Amino acid sequence: MIQVEIKKRSRVPGVMITQYVKELPRGKTTPDFSRKPITLTVQEGKVAIFKAMVSGDPTPTVTWARNKGDTSDPEKYKTRYNERTREHALEILNVQVDQADTYKCFATNPFGKAVCTAALSVFSVGFKKKKTDGQTNDPEDFRKMLKKTNTVKKRKEKPKKEGEIDPKFWELMLSAKKADYERICHEFGITDFRWMLKQLNLKKKEKEDEQAKVVQNIDNMKQIEVKTSGRAEFEFDMKLKDQNSNMYLYKNGEMIDYGDGTDDSSKHNMKKTGDKYKFSINNLDLDDSGLYQVDVEDVNIFSTTLAIPDVEFDGMLKDAKVVEGQDAVFEGVFSGPVPQITWCANDISLEHGDKYNITVSEDKLSHRLVVKNCSQEDKGVYTAIAGIKSSRATLAVDEDPNARGKSRGGAMDGAGDLARRLAEEQARVQREKDEAARSGKGTDGSGDGADGHDGTDGHDGTDGRGDAADGRGDGVDGRGDEGDGHGGLGLGDGSGGNATGKYERGGEGTEGSGEGGKGSGTGLGADGSAVGSGGDGTVIIIHSNAFVPDDKVHFASGLSDKNALRGKPAELVCKLNTDKIDGVWYKDGKKLTSKDGVVISKDGCTHKLIIKNCNDSDAGLYHFEVNGRKTEAMVKVGDLPEFDPDALQKFSNPVIVKAGQSASFKMAFPPQASLEIKWFKKGSELHDGGSVKVVKESNHSRLQMKDCLRSDTGQIKIQLKNSFGSIEALSSLIVLDKPGPPRGPLEVNESTSAVLELKWNPPKDDGGSAVTNYIIERQQVGQSTWKKIGDISANHLTFRDRSVSLGKRYIYRIYAENLEGISEAMESEKIMAGSLMFPGPPSPPKVVSAFKNCINLTWTPPETDGGNTILGYQLEKCKKDTNQWVTLNPVSEPIKALKYAVKDVSEGSEYEFRVTAINMSGAGEHSAPSVMVCAKNPNMKPHFKDPEDFMVVRSGYSIRIKIDYEATPPPDITWLKNGEPVSPWNKIIHSDGTCTLVVPSSKYDDSGVYTIVAKNTMGQASFDIEVRVTDEPKPPGPVELEQVVYGKVIIKWGLSPDHERDDRLHYMVEEHNSNARIWRTIADHLLCTTYTTSIQPGQEYHFKVYAKNDMGLSDPSDSPTWGVNSNKVVAPSTVPPVISLERPPSILVPLKYHTPPKGYQCYMTCAVRGCPSPYIAWYHNGICINSDKNYYITNAFGVCSMYILRVRPEDSGEYKVVAVNSFGKAECSSTLKVKAFPYPATGGGAETQG
C-alpha cells in the first residue's frame, strides 16, 4: 500500500483529516469526529472532562495530548470509553492553573488520522500570593532585600462565603456592557441567567448608593481594549464630590502606581481631561493580564479584565480589494483558542452591527470580520489584535463602473429626447423675448450647466450673455475649448442679469438639476450648446458643430458608439424630427458617399449608414450633420474572444471524481486585451473563495473545486468576454457517490401468515454510478436488533420474506448499493404478517376476596382464541358513579395468570372490573363487568399472626411484647399477668394491627405468664406468652474431686447463688487432659451437683463447672489438678514476669447531642477502652434497650454504635452507655431531641451521625 498524506476537510468545523492512502478500499473510511470536544472554563480544584465521539471503519483509536505538556500522568489525567454512549472522555482531576492549555484529540486508523482541538481555561477563587522560587539566601542578602522592599497595599476584598459566587464576577458585571454579559457568565460558569440578572439589578442599586458617597455621577464606561499602538486603554467619565479624593488603581487586588501620562516610560498612566479619566498600560506583555480596578477612597468605581492570550497568528490577514457595494472579508487564524479579539479600522475599534459582522468559529481559532456594502469611506488599514499580537491588511475600494453616468455613446441614445427638450426650451425663450419686446422690457437670464462627470480633459464653455438695452435679450456668443473627451449633459440654475450657459466636455456625463432664476439665456460652445431659462433653470447640452441651429430641426435620436466584428456588417442609425431634410455622413471629418463602400439610406425620418464588411480601416469617428446640427459616434473594429482549439476539445470531456475529492478544469486561449473571464456552475457564477479556487492568467484560466459533493454534479461553463462580445465553452462535472435511498412508500403486495412480499422504487439519484444490488433488513416490533434477510440484484424491486409469523409486526429497511457505497435506508412503517384475528371475551371477573387495600379476582379464558395462542389478559376497573374505565396493565405487559390482586383501590370505594384477552393480533373483546365490590376488610374474629410464646429478658432491661393481629372490626385488647390485669405502670402501645406491652426496667418478679385478650363483635381470642426475667448466673461453688472406684472420678461442686430463684438453671462440665490439651464439654443440662467421669492413669486432668441459664454461662469454677503430677514439686520458673495490660473501662469518645427531624435516621456512636473488653449496656431514660428490637446496637473493637431507622417523638430523651469489666465501670450520656418535620419523610431520608 502506497503511503501518502492527503489533507481533507471534515464536515464538522475545526476538524482536520489526513488520509494515508490514495484510494480507500471499498466500505472503509478515514477517521472523523461526529462530535468534537468543546472549550471548557472550570474553577481551580474542580474536575474537567473533554468528551468526543468518533467514526470510521476500522474503528479509530483515540488518544489525547496537550500543547505545553503531556497527559501521561495517570494521577492527573484519566481516559475512558463509554460503550453505551460511544463517548471517549479525557478526565482531568483536581484541575490546576498550570493545566490551562490547548488539548488535542487524535482519532487514528490504518487509513488516516483526524485531529481537533479544545481549550481549557482555569480560574482561581480569590487572589493568591505568588510562590517564591525556592532559592535560599544568606542573612546579608535578606537584609539587602528588606531594604529595597516596598509595602504593597492590598485592596480590601469582601470575604467569599462558602458556596457563594466569586465577588470578582459581580464587580466585572457591574462595569460591563450588556453585550459582554454572556461571555463573562461563561468564564465563571454561571448558567442561571434569569437569577443572575435579578441579582445584578440589586447589586447595581447597592453600588450606586455606595458610589454616591464619593462621586456625583459616572458614565461612558469603556472596557479595557488593546489599541493598534500596542497600548491597552480603558476610560470613563466621572465627577467627584471632593476633588481631593484619593484614587487608587489595583491589579489582581494589589495597588499599583501610575503616572499622569506625560512620561512615556511609565508602565501605567492616568490622563485626566475635564471629567474624562483615561487609564493606559504601555509595553504590554503576558504578565499584564489580570483584573484592573479603580477605587475612589474605599469605593469601587470601575472593574475590567485584560486577557492576553499566549497565541500566534497561524493565518495573517490578507489585503482585500472590492468594488463599491460589495462586502470585504478579513480572516485571522490563531495557534490556540481565543474567545475574543479587537478589530480596528484606521486605528478605530469596531463593533458588531449593521455595518460590521464579527464572527468567531466554534473552536475559537478563526476570527472573521465582514465589512458590508463597501464605499470609498471604508478603505484603509484594518487590524486584528489578540493581546500583544496583531495583524494588518489594507482594503482598497474601486468605483463601481455601473454607478457612473452613461458613456458618451449611451448618452447619445437619448439624444433625440435631449434635442426635443432643447427645441422646446429655445421656443420658450423666443416667446419670452417676443413678449418682452412687445411690452418694451428686456429679459436677461443665465443658465449654469453643471460639470459633466468623469470627463477626460474637458474644458468649460464660456458664457453666453444677453443685454437688455433695447428691450431684447440676445445670446451674444458662446465659446468652448475642445478637450480630449466628449460632451456631457448638465442641468443648472438660471439667474437674472446676463444669460450664461456653461458646459463641460467629458468622457461620460451625468445629469444635475437646479432651480431656475428669472431669466433665460443661451450659450454656444465650439462643440455644443447650452440653454438656460428662468422657468426651471435648465441647461441642456448637446454636441453639434452648428453654431446657428435651426429651431425647427432637431434629432429625435442620435448616433451610438459601435463595436463591430471584423468581417461582419455594422449599422449606424439616427432619427430626425422631420423627413423633409437630408443630411450628410462624415468619417473622421471626410464626407462619405456610396462610392466609399458604404450604404447610405433614408427611411422617413430615419437615416442609416451600413458598413457591409468591416475591417480595420473602417474604424473611426462618424457623424451625421444636418442644418448645422450633428450627432456623432465612434466605430471600433475587432474580434470576439477565442479559445485554444486543443484545449476546447479537451475541456468538452466531462470530469468525473468521487465525493470528497477535488475537481479541476483548465481552458487555454490566446492572450487578448480587456478580457473578462467568468466561470459558472449550473448557471450560477463561481467566485474565488472557500472550496472554490479560480485562477485567471493572460493565456489560461483554471477552476478548482475542493471536497466535491454529489450536489456539485452539473454543467460547468467558462465565458470569455470583451467589448465585441462573448463566447462560452461547456463541460460537465460528475461526482460519484453512494446512491440515495430507495423511494417509497414501501408497498405490500402480499401478506399471509407465512409470507410478506414487499415492493419499492429505485433511488431518485443513483450517485452517478448504476445501482448494483439492494440490501433488506428486518426488525420485529418490540425487539432492538436488526437482521439482514436479503441481498438482491438491482433488476429486482420486490422481495418475499418467508420467515414471518402470523400476527407479528415487522419494520423493514431497504438500502441501495453501488460501486461507491451503501445508501441511507428507506424505513417502512410497522407491517403485520397475515390478517388480524382477535380472541373472544373471557368470562366476567369473579371476586374471590376483598380487603381495604386489595381485591382478589379470577376469571376463565375465552371460548375462541382467534387462531393464536392467548398471550395474556388486560384488566380494567371502573369506580362506582363514574363511566371511566382505567387499565391496570398495558397491552404490552399482559397478565399471564387467570387471577390478579388489584391493589390500586381506595378503602371504602366500590368498583367493578372487566377483562380482555390478548393474542398476537392484539386485544380482543371486553368481558362483561363483574359485580360491584367494596374495598374493605371482611368482618372476622381476632386472630394473632405468628406470635412468640416464650421470652427471656435480662434483668434491668425493658420487656417489650409485640403482638400482630387481624380483626374486623378493630378489637378491644386487654393484657393480663398470671391471670390478673397488668400494672398501670406498664405501657400499652396500639398501632394498625399491632399491640405492644412495655414493662420498663424489668425485675426478677416481673417473670410470669402474660396473656393478651382481643375481643370484637365476631368473637374473642387470647394468647399466652411466658416471660422470664433473669441475668447471667453466678458461678457454682468450689469444685472437689473424689475417687472411689479405680478409673472413675466423682466431680462435686457447690450450688450457684442463683439456684433457688432460677428454676431453669443447670450446670455444664468441661474437661482438659494432658494428652488432648483442649477443653471439651463432658456434661450439660445437669440439675444435680455431682458428675462421675472416666479417667486414664498417667494423665493429668483439670475440670471446670459452669452455671447456665437462658442468658448464658457463668464464670467457671475450676477444680484442682488430678493425676500423676498432682504431688510433684514445682520447679521455680525462669520465665520473666508477665506485664498485665488489664485496666478498668474508660470513654475515649463520648456521645454527641442529636436533633434529627421526625422520620429521619439517627446514628449514635462512642468509643470505649478497657481490658478485658468491657460489657456495654445502652439505656434510654434509664431503661436498658440492649434487647429492644427497635434499636440496632453493635460493638466493633470498642466502637459502640446504636442505630434508629426512623426516629419518633417518643425516642427523645437521655441515652447512656455503661461499660463494665472486672476492674471497674465507665459511662457517658447525651440527649436526643426529635424535631417536628413540616412534611412526611420518605424512605431513605437524611441520616444524623455522631
PDB file of N, CA and C in Angstrom, residues 823-861:
ATOM      1  N   SER A 823     -26.351   3.248   0.401  1.00  0.00           N
ATOM      2  CA  SER A 823     -27.164   4.433   0.638  1.00  0.00           C
ATOM      3  C   SER A 823     -27.705   4.473   2.053  1.00  0.00           C
ATOM      4  N   GLU A 824     -28.370   5.588   2.367  1.00  0.00           N
ATOM      5  CA  GLU A 824     -29.167   5.644   3.578  1.00  0.00           C
ATOM      6  C   GLU A 824     -30.370   4.715   3.404  1.00  0.00           C
ATOM      7  N   ALA A 825     -30.983   4.340   4.518  1.00  0.00           N
ATOM      8  CA  ALA A 825     -32.065   3.362   4.464  1.00  0.00           C
ATOM      9  C   ALA A 825     -33.412   4.033   4.218  1.00  0.00           C
ATOM     10  N   MET A 826     -34.248   3.329   3.468  1.00  0.00           N
ATOM     11  CA  MET A 826     -35.663   3.664   3.422  1.00  0.00           C
ATOM     12  C   MET A 826     -36.349   2.753   4.431  1.00  0.00           C
ATOM     13  N   GLU A 827     -36.989   3.331   5.435  1.00  0.00           N
ATOM     14  CA  GLU A 827     -37.575   2.546   6.523  1.00  0.00           C
ATOM     15  C   GLU A 827     -39.085   2.506   6.370  1.00  0.00           C
ATOM     16  N   SER A 828     -39.653   1.336   6.566  1.00  0.00           N
ATOM     17  CA  SER A 828     -41.095   1.161   6.396  1.00  0.00           C
ATOM     18  C   SER A 828     -41.824   1.441   7.700  1.00  0.00           C
ATOM     19  N   GLU A 829     -43.148   1.504   7.591  1.00  0.00           N
ATOM     20  CA  GLU A 829     -43.977   1.529   8.785  1.00  0.00           C
ATOM     21  C   GLU A 829     -44.056   0.104   9.342  1.00  0.00           C
ATOM     22  N   LYS A 830     -44.789  -0.064  10.447  1.00  0.00           N
ATOM     23  CA  LYS A 830     -44.965  -1.404  11.013  1.00  0.00           C
ATOM     24  C   LYS A 830     -45.901  -2.214  10.104  1.00  0.00           C
ATOM     25  N   ILE A 831     -45.455  -3.409   9.715  1.00  0.00           N
ATOM     26  CA  ILE A 831     -46.223  -4.270   8.807  1.00  0.00           C
ATOM     27  C   ILE A 831     -46.511  -5.579   9.531  1.00  0.00           C
ATOM     28  N   MET A 832     -47.773  -5.998   9.544  1.00  0.00           N
ATOM     29  CA  MET A 832     -48.154  -7.227  10.216  1.00  0.00           C
ATOM     30  C   MET A 832     -48.294  -8.363   9.211  1.00  0.00           C
ATOM     31  N   ALA A 833     -47.822  -9.513   9.631  1.00  0.00           N
ATOM     32  CA  ALA A 833     -47.935 -10.697   8.775  1.00  0.00           C
ATOM     33  C   ALA A 833     -49.330 -11.303   8.955  1.00  0.00           C
ATOM     34  N   GLY A 834     -50.039 -11.460   7.867  1.00  0.00           N
ATOM     35  CA  GLY A 834     -51.374 -12.046   7.930  1.00  0.00           C
ATOM     36  C   GLY A 834     -52.410 -11.035   8.380  1.00  0.00           C
ATOM     37  N   SER A 835     -53.653 -11.507   8.519  1.00  0.00           N
ATOM     38  CA  SER A 835     -54.742 -10.628   8.932  1.00  0.00           C
ATOM     39  C   SER A 835     -54.961 -10.761  10.427  1.00  0.00           C
ATOM     40  N   LEU A 836     -55.620  -9.752  11.017  1.00  0.00           N
ATOM     41  CA  LEU A 836     -55.845  -9.717  12.449  1.00  0.00           C
ATOM     42  C   LEU A 836     -57.008 -10.629  12.828  1.00  0.00           C
ATOM     43  N   MET A 837     -56.750 -11.539  13.781  1.00  0.00           N
ATOM     44  CA  MET A 837     -57.772 -12.437  14.321  1.00  0.00           C
ATOM     45  C   MET A 837     -57.738 -12.290  15.836  1.00  0.00           C
ATOM     46  N   PHE A 838     -58.745 -11.602  16.374  1.00  0.00           N
ATOM     47  CA  PHE A 838     -58.762 -11.283  17.800  1.00  0.00           C
ATOM     48  C   PHE A 838     -59.497 -12.364  18.589  1.00  0.00           C
ATOM     49  N   PRO A 839     -59.109 -12.546  19.845  1.00  0.00           N
ATOM     50  CA  PRO A 839     -59.801 -13.542  20.672  1.00  0.00           C
ATOM     51  C   PRO A 839     -61.164 -13.050  21.126  1.00  0.00           C
ATOM     52  N   GLY A 840     -61.996 -13.991  21.615  1.00  0.00           N
ATOM     53  CA  GLY A 840     -63.306 -13.642  22.125  1.00  0.00           C
ATOM     54  C   GLY A 840     -63.219 -13.107  23.541  1.00  0.00           C
ATOM     55  N   PRO A 841     -64.403 -12.772  24.143  1.00  0.00           N
ATOM     56  CA  PRO A 841     -64.385 -12.205  25.502  1.00  0.00           C
ATOM     57  C   PRO A 841     -64.238 -13.306  26.552  1.00  0.00           C
ATOM     58  N   PRO A 842     -63.417 -13.074  27.584  1.00  0.00           N
ATOM     59  CA  PRO A 842     -63.356 -14.010  28.712  1.00  0.00           C
ATOM     60  C   PRO A 842     -64.646 -13.912  29.543  1.00  0.00           C
ATOM     61  N   SER A 843     -64.728 -14.762  30.567  1.00  0.00           N
ATOM     62  CA  SER A 843     -65.873 -14.679  31.477  1.00  0.00           C
ATOM     63  C   SER A 843     -65.733 -13.452  32.364  1.00  0.00           C
ATOM     64  N   PRO A 844     -66.835 -12.916  32.906  1.00  0.00           N
ATOM     65  CA  PRO A 844     -66.724 -11.759  33.812  1.00  0.00           C
ATOM     66  C   PRO A 844     -65.847 -12.104  35.004  1.00  0.00           C
ATOM     67  N   PRO A 845     -65.020 -11.165  35.460  1.00  0.00           N
ATOM     68  CA  PRO A 845     -64.162 -11.439  36.621  1.00  0.00           C
ATOM     69  C   PRO A 845     -65.000 -11.760  37.848  1.00  0.00           C
ATOM     70  N   LYS A 846     -64.534 -12.715  38.656  1.00  0.00           N
ATOM     71  CA  LYS A 846     -65.216 -13.134  39.880  1.00  0.00           C
ATOM     72  C   LYS A 846     -64.387 -12.674  41.072  1.00  0.00           C
ATOM     73  N   VAL A 847     -65.071 -12.088  42.058  1.00  0.00           N
ATOM     74  CA  VAL A 847     -64.390 -11.578  43.249  1.00  0.00           C
ATOM     75  C   VAL A 847     -64.138 -12.742  44.194  1.00  0.00           C
ATOM     76  N   VAL A 848     -62.880 -13.030  44.490  1.00  0.00           N
ATOM     77  CA  VAL A 848     -62.502 -14.085  45.423  1.00  0.00           C
ATOM     78  C   VAL A 848     -62.534 -13.564  46.853  1.00  0.00           C
ATOM     79  N   SER A 849     -61.928 -12.400  47.062  1.00  0.00           N
ATOM     80  CA  SER A 849     -61.901 -11.782  48.384  1.00  0.00           C
ATOM     81  C   SER A 849     -61.668 -10.290  48.207  1.00  0.00           C
ATOM     82  N   ALA A 850     -62.078  -9.525  49.210  1.00  0.00           N
ATOM     83  CA  ALA A 850     -61.915  -8.072  49.164  1.00  0.00           C
ATOM     84  C   ALA A 850     -61.416  -7.585  50.500  1.00  0.00           C
ATOM     85  N   PHE A 851     -60.459  -6.724  50.469  1.00  0.00           N
ATOM     86  CA  PHE A 851     -59.902  -6.087  51.653  1.00  0.00           C
ATOM     87  C   PHE A 851     -59.829  -4.593  51.389  1.00  0.00           C
ATOM     88  N   LYS A 852     -59.451  -3.842  52.416  1.00  0.00           N
ATOM     89  CA  LYS A 852     -59.414  -2.385  52.261  1.00  0.00           C
ATOM     90  C   LYS A 852     -58.336  -1.931  51.281  1.00  0.00           C
ATOM     91  N   ASN A 853     -57.295  -2.735  51.069  1.00  0.00           N
ATOM     92  CA  ASN A 853     -56.208  -2.347  50.170  1.00  0.00           C
ATOM     93  C   ASN A 853     -55.962  -3.351  49.054  1.00  0.00           C
ATOM     94  N   CYS A 854     -56.837  -4.329  48.901  1.00  0.00           N
ATOM     95  CA  CYS A 854     -56.626  -5.333  47.862  1.00  0.00           C
ATOM     96  C   CYS A 854     -57.926  -6.064  47.575  1.00  0.00           C
ATOM     97  N   ILE A 855     -58.170  -6.302  46.258  1.00  0.00           N
ATOM     98  CA  ILE A 855     -59.323  -7.085  45.832  1.00  0.00           C
ATOM     99  C   ILE A 855     -58.784  -8.194  44.930  1.00  0.00           C
ATOM    100  N   ASN A 856     -59.065  -9.448  45.262  1.00  0.00           N
ATOM    101  CA  ASN A 856     -58.572 -10.594  44.511  1.00  0.00           C
ATOM    102  C   ASN A 856     -59.644 -11.058  43.524  1.00  0.00           C
ATOM    103  N   LEU A 857     -59.231 -11.201  42.234  1.00  0.00           N
ATOM    104  CA  LEU A 857     -60.161 -11.564  41.165  1.00  0.00           C
ATOM    105  C   LEU A 857     -59.681 -12.833  40.475  1.00  0.00           C
ATOM    106  N   THR A 858     -60.616 -13.498  39.807  1.00  0.00           N
ATOM    107  CA  THR A 858     -60.282 -14.634  38.952  1.00  0.00           C
ATOM    108  C   THR A 858     -61.274 -14.676  37.802  1.00  0.00           C
ATOM    109  N   TRP A 859     -60.913 -15.343  36.691  1.00  0.00           N
ATOM    110  CA  TRP A 859     -61.764 -15.443  35.514  1.00  0.00           C
ATOM    111  C   TRP A 859     -61.369 -16.689  34.723  1.00  0.00           C
ATOM    112  N   THR A 860     -62.152 -16.962  33.680  1.00  0.00           N
ATOM    113  CA  THR A 860     -61.873 -18.127  32.826  1.00  0.00           C
ATOM    114  C   THR A 860     -61.541 -17.637  31.425  1.00  0.00           C
ATOM    115  N   PRO A 861     -60.760 -18.422  30.610  1.00  0.00           N
ATOM    116  CA  PRO A 861     -60.338 -17.980  29.263  1.00  0.00           C
ATOM    117  C   PRO A 861     -61.547 -17.852  28.332  1.00  0.00           C
TER     118      PRO A 861
END
